[in-house]
mmCIF file with all atom_site columns, C-alpha atoms and ligand atoms in Angstrom:
data_model
loop_
_atom_site.group_PDB
_atom_site.id
_atom_site.type_symbol
_atom_site.label_atom_id
_atom_site.label_alt_id
_atom_site.label_comp_id
_atom_site.label_asym_id
_atom_site.label_entity_id
_atom_site.label_seq_id
_atom_site.pdbx_PDB_ins_code
_atom_site.Cartn_x
_atom_site.Cartn_y
_atom_site.Cartn_z
_atom_site.occupancy
_atom_site.B_iso_or_equiv
_atom_site.pdbx_formal_charge
_atom_site.auth_seq_id
_atom_site.auth_comp_id
_atom_site.auth_asym_id
_atom_site.auth_atom_id
_atom_site.pdbx_PDB_model_num
ATOM   1   C CA . MET Y 1 1   ? -9.321  11.346  23.236  1.00 73.00 ? 18  MET Y CA 1
ATOM   2   C CA . ASN Y 1 2   ? -6.808  11.736  26.279  1.00 81.00 ? 19  ASN Y CA 1
ATOM   3   C CA . GLY Y 1 3   ? -5.629  15.412  26.866  1.00 80.00 ? 20  GLY Y CA 1
ATOM   4   C CA . ASN Y 1 4   ? -2.835  15.236  25.101  1.00 88.00 ? 21  ASN Y CA 1
ATOM   5   C CA . ASN Y 1 5   ? -4.262  13.854  22.102  1.00 90.00 ? 22  ASN Y CA 1
ATOM   6   C CA . SER Y 1 6   ? -6.968  16.413  22.296  1.00 92.00 ? 23  SER Y CA 1
ATOM   7   C CA . GLN Y 1 7   ? -4.562  18.840  22.268  1.00 95.00 ? 24  GLN Y CA 1
ATOM   8   C CA . ILE Y 1 8   ? -2.747  17.493  19.229  1.00 95.00 ? 25  ILE Y CA 1
ATOM   9   C CA . ALA Y 1 9   ? -5.942  17.575  17.269  1.00 95.00 ? 26  ALA Y CA 1
ATOM   10  C CA . GLU Y 1 10  ? -7.021  21.326  18.290  1.00 95.00 ? 27  GLU Y CA 1
ATOM   11  C CA . GLN Y 1 11  ? -3.591  22.010  17.022  1.00 96.00 ? 28  GLN Y CA 1
ATOM   12  C CA . ALA Y 1 12  ? -4.317  20.323  13.660  1.00 97.00 ? 29  ALA Y CA 1
ATOM   13  C CA . ARG Y 1 13  ? -7.746  22.591  13.843  1.00 96.00 ? 30  ARG Y CA 1
ATOM   14  C CA . ALA Y 1 14  ? -5.865  25.617  13.872  1.00 95.00 ? 31  ALA Y CA 1
ATOM   15  C CA . LEU Y 1 15  ? -2.903  24.734  11.581  1.00 95.00 ? 32  LEU Y CA 1
ATOM   16  C CA . LEU Y 1 16  ? -4.733  23.172  8.892   1.00 96.00 ? 33  LEU Y CA 1
ATOM   17  C CA . GLY Y 1 17  ? -7.232  25.994  8.704   1.00 88.00 ? 34  GLY Y CA 1
ATOM   18  C CA . ALA Y 1 18  ? -5.080  28.764  6.989   1.00 92.00 ? 35  ALA Y CA 1
ATOM   19  C CA . THR Y 1 19  ? -5.015  26.902  3.530   1.00 95.00 ? 36  THR Y CA 1
ATOM   20  C CA . LYS Y 1 20  ? -7.141  24.235  1.383   1.00 96.00 ? 37  LYS Y CA 1
ATOM   21  C CA . ASP Y 1 21  ? -3.721  23.400  -0.508  1.00 97.00 ? 38  ASP Y CA 1
ATOM   22  C CA . PHE Y 1 22  ? -3.330  19.842  0.104   1.00 97.00 ? 39  PHE Y CA 1
ATOM   23  C CA . THR Y 1 23  ? 0.691   19.610  -0.322  1.00 97.00 ? 40  THR Y CA 1
ATOM   24  C CA . ALA Y 1 24  ? 0.547   22.282  2.724   1.00 98.00 ? 41  ALA Y CA 1
ATOM   25  C CA . ASN Y 1 25  ? -1.611  20.410  4.812   1.00 98.00 ? 42  ASN Y CA 1
ATOM   26  C CA . MET Y 1 26  ? 0.128   17.359  4.293   1.00 98.00 ? 43  MET Y CA 1
ATOM   27  C CA . ALA Y 1 27  ? 3.332   18.334  4.757   1.00 98.00 ? 44  ALA Y CA 1
ATOM   28  C CA . ASN Y 1 28  ? 2.359   20.088  8.010   1.00 98.00 ? 45  ASN Y CA 1
ATOM   29  C CA . LEU Y 1 29  ? 0.066   17.695  9.792   1.00 98.00 ? 46  LEU Y CA 1
ATOM   30  C CA . SER Y 1 30  ? 3.453   15.032  9.006   1.00 98.00 ? 47  SER Y CA 1
ATOM   31  C CA . ALA Y 1 31  ? 5.301   17.765  11.113  1.00 98.00 ? 48  ALA Y CA 1
ATOM   32  C CA . LEU Y 1 32  ? 2.745   18.082  13.571  1.00 97.00 ? 49  LEU Y CA 1
ATOM   33  C CA . ILE Y 1 33  ? 2.656   14.528  14.383  1.00 98.00 ? 50  ILE Y CA 1
ATOM   34  C CA . TYR Y 1 34  ? 6.236   13.682  14.076  1.00 98.00 ? 51  TYR Y CA 1
ATOM   35  C CA . GLN Y 1 35  ? 6.924   16.595  16.471  1.00 97.00 ? 52  GLN Y CA 1
ATOM   36  C CA . ASN Y 1 36  ? 4.092   15.594  18.786  1.00 96.00 ? 53  ASN Y CA 1
ATOM   37  C CA . VAL Y 1 37  ? 3.482   11.729  18.946  1.00 96.00 ? 54  VAL Y CA 1
ATOM   38  C CA . GLN Y 1 38  ? 6.115   10.114  21.363  1.00 95.00 ? 55  GLN Y CA 1
ATOM   39  C CA . ASP Y 1 39  ? 7.711   7.020   19.828  1.00 97.00 ? 56  ASP Y CA 1
ATOM   40  C CA . ILE Y 1 40  ? 7.183   7.247   16.246  1.00 97.00 ? 57  ILE Y CA 1
ATOM   41  C CA . ASN Y 1 41  ? 10.269  7.312   13.595  1.00 97.00 ? 58  ASN Y CA 1
ATOM   42  C CA . TRP Y 1 42  ? 7.935   8.252   10.635  1.00 97.00 ? 59  TRP Y CA 1
ATOM   43  C CA . ALA Y 1 43  ? 4.897   10.257  9.607   1.00 98.00 ? 60  ALA Y CA 1
ATOM   44  C CA . GLY Y 1 44  ? 3.607   10.703  6.643   1.00 98.00 ? 61  GLY Y CA 1
ATOM   45  C CA . PHE Y 1 45  ? 1.366   10.379  3.337   1.00 98.00 ? 62  PHE Y CA 1
ATOM   46  C CA . TYR Y 1 46  ? 0.865   8.017   -0.025  1.00 98.00 ? 63  TYR Y CA 1
ATOM   47  C CA . ILE Y 1 47  ? -1.333  9.404   -2.809  1.00 98.00 ? 64  ILE Y CA 1
ATOM   48  C CA . PHE Y 1 48  ? -3.308  7.139   -4.953  1.00 97.00 ? 65  PHE Y CA 1
ATOM   49  C CA . LYS Y 1 49  ? -2.110  7.994   -8.557  1.00 96.00 ? 66  LYS Y CA 1
ATOM   50  C CA . ASN Y 1 50  ? -2.864  5.928   -11.599 1.00 94.00 ? 67  ASN Y CA 1
ATOM   51  C CA . GLY Y 1 51  ? -3.072  2.749   -9.555  1.00 93.00 ? 68  GLY Y CA 1
ATOM   52  C CA . LYS Y 1 52  ? -0.321  3.251   -7.508  1.00 97.00 ? 69  LYS Y CA 1
ATOM   53  C CA . LEU Y 1 53  ? 0.477   4.762   -4.144  1.00 98.00 ? 70  LEU Y CA 1
ATOM   54  C CA . VAL Y 1 54  ? 3.187   7.706   -4.426  1.00 98.00 ? 71  VAL Y CA 1
ATOM   55  C CA . LEU Y 1 55  ? 5.247   8.841   -1.713  1.00 98.00 ? 72  LEU Y CA 1
ATOM   56  C CA . GLY Y 1 56  ? 3.712   12.879  -0.518  1.00 98.00 ? 73  GLY Y CA 1
ATOM   57  C CA . PRO Y 1 57  ? 4.999   14.775  2.130   1.00 98.00 ? 74  PRO Y CA 1
ATOM   58  C CA . PHE Y 1 58  ? 6.411   12.816  5.281   1.00 98.00 ? 75  PHE Y CA 1
ATOM   59  C CA . GLN Y 1 59  ? 8.694   13.370  8.207   1.00 98.00 ? 76  GLN Y CA 1
ATOM   60  C CA . GLY Y 1 60  ? 11.353  10.604  8.918   1.00 97.00 ? 77  GLY Y CA 1
ATOM   61  C CA . LYS Y 1 61  ? 13.816  9.333   6.970   1.00 96.00 ? 78  LYS Y CA 1
ATOM   62  C CA . PRO Y 1 62  ? 13.494  8.888   3.044   1.00 96.00 ? 79  PRO Y CA 1
ATOM   63  C CA . ALA Y 1 63  ? 10.926  6.001   1.790   1.00 96.00 ? 80  ALA Y CA 1
ATOM   64  C CA . CYS Y 1 64  ? 10.096  3.903   -0.943  1.00 95.00 ? 81  CYS Y CA 1
ATOM   65  C CA . VAL Y 1 65  ? 8.189   6.622   -3.553  1.00 97.00 ? 82  VAL Y CA 1
ATOM   66  C CA . GLU Y 1 66  ? 5.859   3.868   -5.023  1.00 97.00 ? 83  GLU Y CA 1
ATOM   67  C CA . ILE Y 1 67  ? 3.747   0.922   -3.522  1.00 97.00 ? 84  ILE Y CA 1
ATOM   68  C CA . GLU Y 1 68  ? 1.507   -1.476  -5.630  1.00 94.00 ? 85  GLU Y CA 1
ATOM   69  C CA . ASN Y 1 69  ? -2.178  -1.434  -5.077  1.00 90.00 ? 86  ASN Y CA 1
ATOM   70  C CA . GLY Y 1 70  ? -2.510  -4.371  -2.187  1.00 92.00 ? 87  GLY Y CA 1
ATOM   71  C CA . LYS Y 1 71  ? 1.292   -4.071  -1.498  1.00 96.00 ? 88  LYS Y CA 1
ATOM   72  C CA . GLY Y 1 72  ? 2.475   -3.627  2.410   1.00 97.00 ? 89  GLY Y CA 1
ATOM   73  C CA . VAL Y 1 73  ? 0.570   -2.280  5.181   1.00 97.00 ? 90  VAL Y CA 1
ATOM   74  C CA . CYS Y 1 74  ? -0.165  1.222   2.821   1.00 97.00 ? 91  CYS Y CA 1
ATOM   75  C CA . GLY Y 1 75  ? -1.542  -1.100  -0.104  1.00 97.00 ? 92  GLY Y CA 1
ATOM   76  C CA . LEU Y 1 76  ? -3.903  -3.286  2.251   1.00 97.00 ? 93  LEU Y CA 1
ATOM   77  C CA . CYS Y 1 77  ? -5.361  0.135   3.693   1.00 97.00 ? 94  CYS Y CA 1
ATOM   78  C CA . ALA Y 1 78  ? -5.977  1.609   0.245   1.00 97.00 ? 95  ALA Y CA 1
ATOM   79  C CA . LYS Y 1 79  ? -7.466  -1.713  -1.114  1.00 96.00 ? 96  LYS Y CA 1
ATOM   80  C CA . SER Y 1 80  ? -9.352  -2.190  2.165   1.00 96.00 ? 97  SER Y CA 1
ATOM   81  C CA . ALA Y 1 81  ? -10.098 1.157   2.626   1.00 97.00 ? 98  ALA Y CA 1
ATOM   82  C CA . LYS Y 1 82  ? -9.904  0.554   6.539   1.00 98.00 ? 99  LYS Y CA 1
ATOM   83  C CA . THR Y 1 83  ? -7.481  1.577   9.384   1.00 98.00 ? 100 THR Y CA 1
ATOM   84  C CA . VAL Y 1 84  ? -4.829  -1.172  9.464   1.00 98.00 ? 101 VAL Y CA 1
ATOM   85  C CA . ILE Y 1 85  ? -2.772  -1.569  12.834  1.00 98.00 ? 102 ILE Y CA 1
ATOM   86  C CA . VAL Y 1 86  ? 0.641   -4.064  12.586  1.00 98.00 ? 103 VAL Y CA 1
ATOM   87  C CA . PRO Y 1 87  ? 1.837   -4.646  15.966  1.00 97.00 ? 104 PRO Y CA 1
ATOM   88  C CA . ASP Y 1 88  ? 4.512   -6.393  14.711  1.00 97.00 ? 105 ASP Y CA 1
ATOM   89  C CA . VAL Y 1 89  ? 5.810   -5.167  11.239  1.00 96.00 ? 106 VAL Y CA 1
ATOM   90  C CA . HIS Y 1 90  ? 8.001   -8.400  11.088  1.00 95.00 ? 107 HIS Y CA 1
ATOM   91  C CA . LYS Y 1 91  ? 4.948   -10.882 11.092  1.00 95.00 ? 108 LYS Y CA 1
ATOM   92  C CA . PHE Y 1 92  ? 3.526   -8.841  8.717   1.00 94.00 ? 109 PHE Y CA 1
ATOM   93  C CA . PRO Y 1 93  ? 3.927   -11.002 5.437   1.00 90.00 ? 110 PRO Y CA 1
ATOM   94  C CA . GLY Y 1 94  ? 4.855   -8.254  2.349   1.00 90.00 ? 111 GLY Y CA 1
ATOM   95  C CA . HIS Y 1 95  ? 5.925   -5.381  4.723   1.00 89.00 ? 112 HIS Y CA 1
ATOM   96  C CA . ILE Y 1 96  ? 7.612   -3.030  2.791   1.00 91.00 ? 113 ILE Y CA 1
ATOM   97  C CA . ALA Y 1 97  ? 10.781  -1.952  5.107   1.00 89.00 ? 114 ALA Y CA 1
ATOM   98  C CA . CYS Y 1 98  ? 11.966  1.604   4.795   1.00 86.00 ? 115 CYS Y CA 1
ATOM   99  C CA . ASP Y 1 99  ? 13.879  2.163   8.115   1.00 85.00 ? 116 ASP Y CA 1
ATOM   100 C CA . CYS Y 1 100 ? 14.604  -0.862  9.499   1.00 90.00 ? 117 CYS Y CA 1
ATOM   101 C CA . ALA Y 1 101 ? 14.090  0.799   13.108  1.00 91.00 ? 118 ALA Y CA 1
ATOM   102 C CA . SER Y 1 102 ? 10.141  0.276   12.527  1.00 92.00 ? 119 SER Y CA 1
ATOM   103 C CA . LYS Y 1 103 ? 8.776   -1.938  14.472  1.00 95.00 ? 120 LYS Y CA 1
ATOM   104 C CA . SER Y 1 104 ? 4.903   -1.521  14.241  1.00 98.00 ? 121 SER Y CA 1
ATOM   105 C CA . GLU Y 1 105 ? 2.630   0.751   12.514  1.00 98.00 ? 122 GLU Y CA 1
ATOM   106 C CA . ILE Y 1 106 ? -0.540  2.119   11.689  1.00 98.00 ? 123 ILE Y CA 1
ATOM   107 C CA . VAL Y 1 107 ? -2.099  3.344   8.608   1.00 98.00 ? 124 VAL Y CA 1
ATOM   108 C CA . ILE Y 1 108 ? -5.168  5.195   7.825   1.00 98.00 ? 125 ILE Y CA 1
ATOM   109 C CA . PRO Y 1 109 ? -7.112  5.382   4.724   1.00 98.00 ? 126 PRO Y CA 1
ATOM   110 C CA . LEU Y 1 110 ? -8.032  8.698   3.254   1.00 98.00 ? 127 LEU Y CA 1
ATOM   111 C CA . PHE Y 1 111 ? -11.248 9.662   0.858   1.00 98.00 ? 128 PHE Y CA 1
ATOM   112 C CA . LYS Y 1 112 ? -12.728 11.775  -1.177  1.00 97.00 ? 129 LYS Y CA 1
ATOM   113 C CA . THR Y 1 113 ? -15.756 13.634  -1.038  1.00 95.00 ? 130 THR Y CA 1
ATOM   114 C CA . ASP Y 1 114 ? -17.638 10.531  -3.410  1.00 95.00 ? 131 ASP Y CA 1
ATOM   115 C CA . GLY Y 1 115 ? -16.419 7.710   -0.970  1.00 95.00 ? 132 GLY Y CA 1
ATOM   116 C CA . THR Y 1 116 ? -13.109 7.141   -3.025  1.00 96.00 ? 133 THR Y CA 1
ATOM   117 C CA . ILE Y 1 117 ? -9.460  6.858   -1.859  1.00 97.00 ? 134 ILE Y CA 1
ATOM   118 C CA . TYR Y 1 118 ? -7.527  9.552   -2.153  1.00 98.00 ? 135 TYR Y CA 1
ATOM   119 C CA . GLY Y 1 119 ? -4.104  8.100   0.113   1.00 98.00 ? 136 GLY Y CA 1
ATOM   120 C CA . VAL Y 1 120 ? -3.364  6.795   3.163   1.00 98.00 ? 137 VAL Y CA 1
ATOM   121 C CA . MET Y 1 121 ? -1.757  8.190   6.161   1.00 98.00 ? 138 MET Y CA 1
ATOM   122 C CA . ASP Y 1 122 ? 1.055   6.006   7.468   1.00 98.00 ? 139 ASP Y CA 1
ATOM   123 C CA . ILE Y 1 123 ? 2.976   6.112   11.025  1.00 98.00 ? 140 ILE Y CA 1
ATOM   124 C CA . ASP Y 1 124 ? 5.866   3.721   12.000  1.00 98.00 ? 141 ASP Y CA 1
ATOM   125 C CA . SER Y 1 125 ? 7.338   3.747   15.588  1.00 98.00 ? 142 SER Y CA 1
ATOM   126 C CA . PRO Y 1 126 ? 10.654  1.753   16.668  1.00 97.00 ? 143 PRO Y CA 1
ATOM   127 C CA . LYS Y 1 127 ? 8.665   0.401   19.717  1.00 98.00 ? 144 LYS Y CA 1
ATOM   128 C CA . GLU Y 1 128 ? 6.678   -3.031  18.622  1.00 98.00 ? 145 GLU Y CA 1
ATOM   129 C CA . ASP Y 1 129 ? 2.539   -2.754  19.569  1.00 97.00 ? 146 ASP Y CA 1
ATOM   130 C CA . ARG Y 1 130 ? 2.918   1.025   19.778  1.00 97.00 ? 147 ARG Y CA 1
ATOM   131 C CA . PHE Y 1 131 ? -0.183  2.021   18.112  1.00 97.00 ? 148 PHE Y CA 1
ATOM   132 C CA . SER Y 1 132 ? -3.853  1.181   20.507  1.00 95.00 ? 149 SER Y CA 1
ATOM   133 C CA . GLN Y 1 133 ? -7.603  1.774   19.998  1.00 95.00 ? 150 GLN Y CA 1
ATOM   134 C CA . GLN Y 1 134 ? -6.152  5.535   21.361  1.00 95.00 ? 151 GLN Y CA 1
ATOM   135 C CA . GLU Y 1 135 ? -3.736  6.218   18.763  1.00 95.00 ? 152 GLU Y CA 1
ATOM   136 C CA . ARG Y 1 136 ? -6.206  5.038   16.240  1.00 97.00 ? 153 ARG Y CA 1
ATOM   137 C CA . GLU Y 1 137 ? -8.926  7.778   17.254  1.00 97.00 ? 154 GLU Y CA 1
ATOM   138 C CA . LEU Y 1 138 ? -6.226  10.071  17.321  1.00 97.00 ? 155 LEU Y CA 1
ATOM   139 C CA . PHE Y 1 139 ? -4.931  9.497   13.937  1.00 98.00 ? 156 PHE Y CA 1
ATOM   140 C CA . GLU Y 1 140 ? -8.617  8.691   11.887  1.00 98.00 ? 157 GLU Y CA 1
ATOM   141 C CA . SER Y 1 141 ? -9.599  12.531  13.797  1.00 97.00 ? 158 SER Y CA 1
ATOM   142 C CA . LEU Y 1 142 ? -6.662  14.045  12.334  1.00 98.00 ? 159 LEU Y CA 1
ATOM   143 C CA . ALA Y 1 143 ? -7.144  12.395  8.898   1.00 98.00 ? 160 ALA Y CA 1
ATOM   144 C CA . ASP Y 1 144 ? -10.705 13.462  9.245   1.00 98.00 ? 161 ASP Y CA 1
ATOM   145 C CA . ILE Y 1 145 ? -9.603  17.356  9.978   1.00 98.00 ? 162 ILE Y CA 1
ATOM   146 C CA . LEU Y 1 146 ? -7.185  16.649  6.996   1.00 98.00 ? 163 LEU Y CA 1
ATOM   147 C CA . THR Y 1 147 ? -9.867  15.818  4.694   1.00 98.00 ? 164 THR Y CA 1
ATOM   148 C CA . ARG Y 1 148 ? -12.128 18.792  6.389   1.00 97.00 ? 165 ARG Y CA 1
ATOM   149 C CA . ALA Y 1 149 ? -9.559  21.545  5.564   1.00 97.00 ? 166 ALA Y CA 1
ATOM   150 C CA . CYS Y 1 150 ? -8.648  20.097  2.098   1.00 97.00 ? 167 CYS Y CA 1
ATOM   151 C CA . GLY Y 1 151 ? -12.332 20.746  0.560   1.00 96.00 ? 168 GLY Y CA 1
ATOM   152 C CA . GLY Y 1 152 ? -12.970 16.791  0.797   1.00 97.00 ? 169 GLY Y CA 1
ATOM   153 C CA . PHE Y 1 153 ? -9.678  16.604  -2.081  1.00 96.00 ? 170 PHE Y CA 1
ATOM   154 C CA . ASN Y 1 154 ? -11.477 17.978  -4.639  1.00 91.00 ? 171 ASN Y CA 1
HETATM 155 N N1 . SME G 2 .   ? 5.735   0.546   5.776   1.00 76.73 ? 228 SME G N1 1
HETATM 156 C C1 . SME G 2 .   ? 5.039   0.601   4.683   1.00 76.73 ? 228 SME G C1 1
HETATM 157 C C2 . SME G 2 .   ? 5.886   1.191   3.624   1.00 76.73 ? 228 SME G C2 1
HETATM 158 C C3 . SME G 2 .   ? 5.555   2.696   3.750   1.00 76.73 ? 228 SME G C3 1
HETATM 159 S S1 . SME G 2 .   ? 7.153   2.987   4.845   1.00 76.73 ? 228 SME G S1 1
HETATM 160 O O1 . SME G 2 .   ? 6.594   2.372   6.195   1.00 76.73 ? 228 SME G O1 1
HETATM 161 C C4 . SME G 2 .   ? 7.247   4.833   5.292   1.00 76.73 ? 228 SME G C4 1
HETATM 162 C C5 . SME G 2 .   ? 4.483   -0.501  4.286   1.00 76.73 ? 228 SME G C5 1
HETATM 163 O O2 . SME G 2 .   ? 4.695   -1.753  4.283   1.00 76.73 ? 228 SME G O2 1
HETATM 164 O O3 . SME G 2 .   ? 3.105   -0.608  3.328   1.00 76.73 ? 228 SME G O3 1
#
């Protein structure tokens, strides 16, 4: 991880250590990402409830409130249980456009202790091909810090 990214991860560890509350921690992590990562226009969470992804804490423009399992980039991430990077959202069939400024996107799965999906962390950029291996490492480590802070979402 580069210097700036490890600083963000360190800040997240300090910020999320104060409570186990899921909503408080997701709200603060979305704000930390939005304020500290360059060239992004949305950062937030969708939580898996009754077979759908439901909008959680976020920073950015208002977004769609429900995503069917398997739909869009978030749904693909939840269904495949893998990080999804889309360098050009206009070339992704079924991309759900919440902010028309978004050009690239990364979505990271969040797991409960038993290995089932709790939700996803979604970050959008107004720049094409914004998310590389470096950002993937940063966001996967932030997802891990969040999961631990929330006691594995149990
Ligand atoms: N673009 C996402 C939907 C959520 S917004 O980007 C906030 C998708 O295709 O799943």
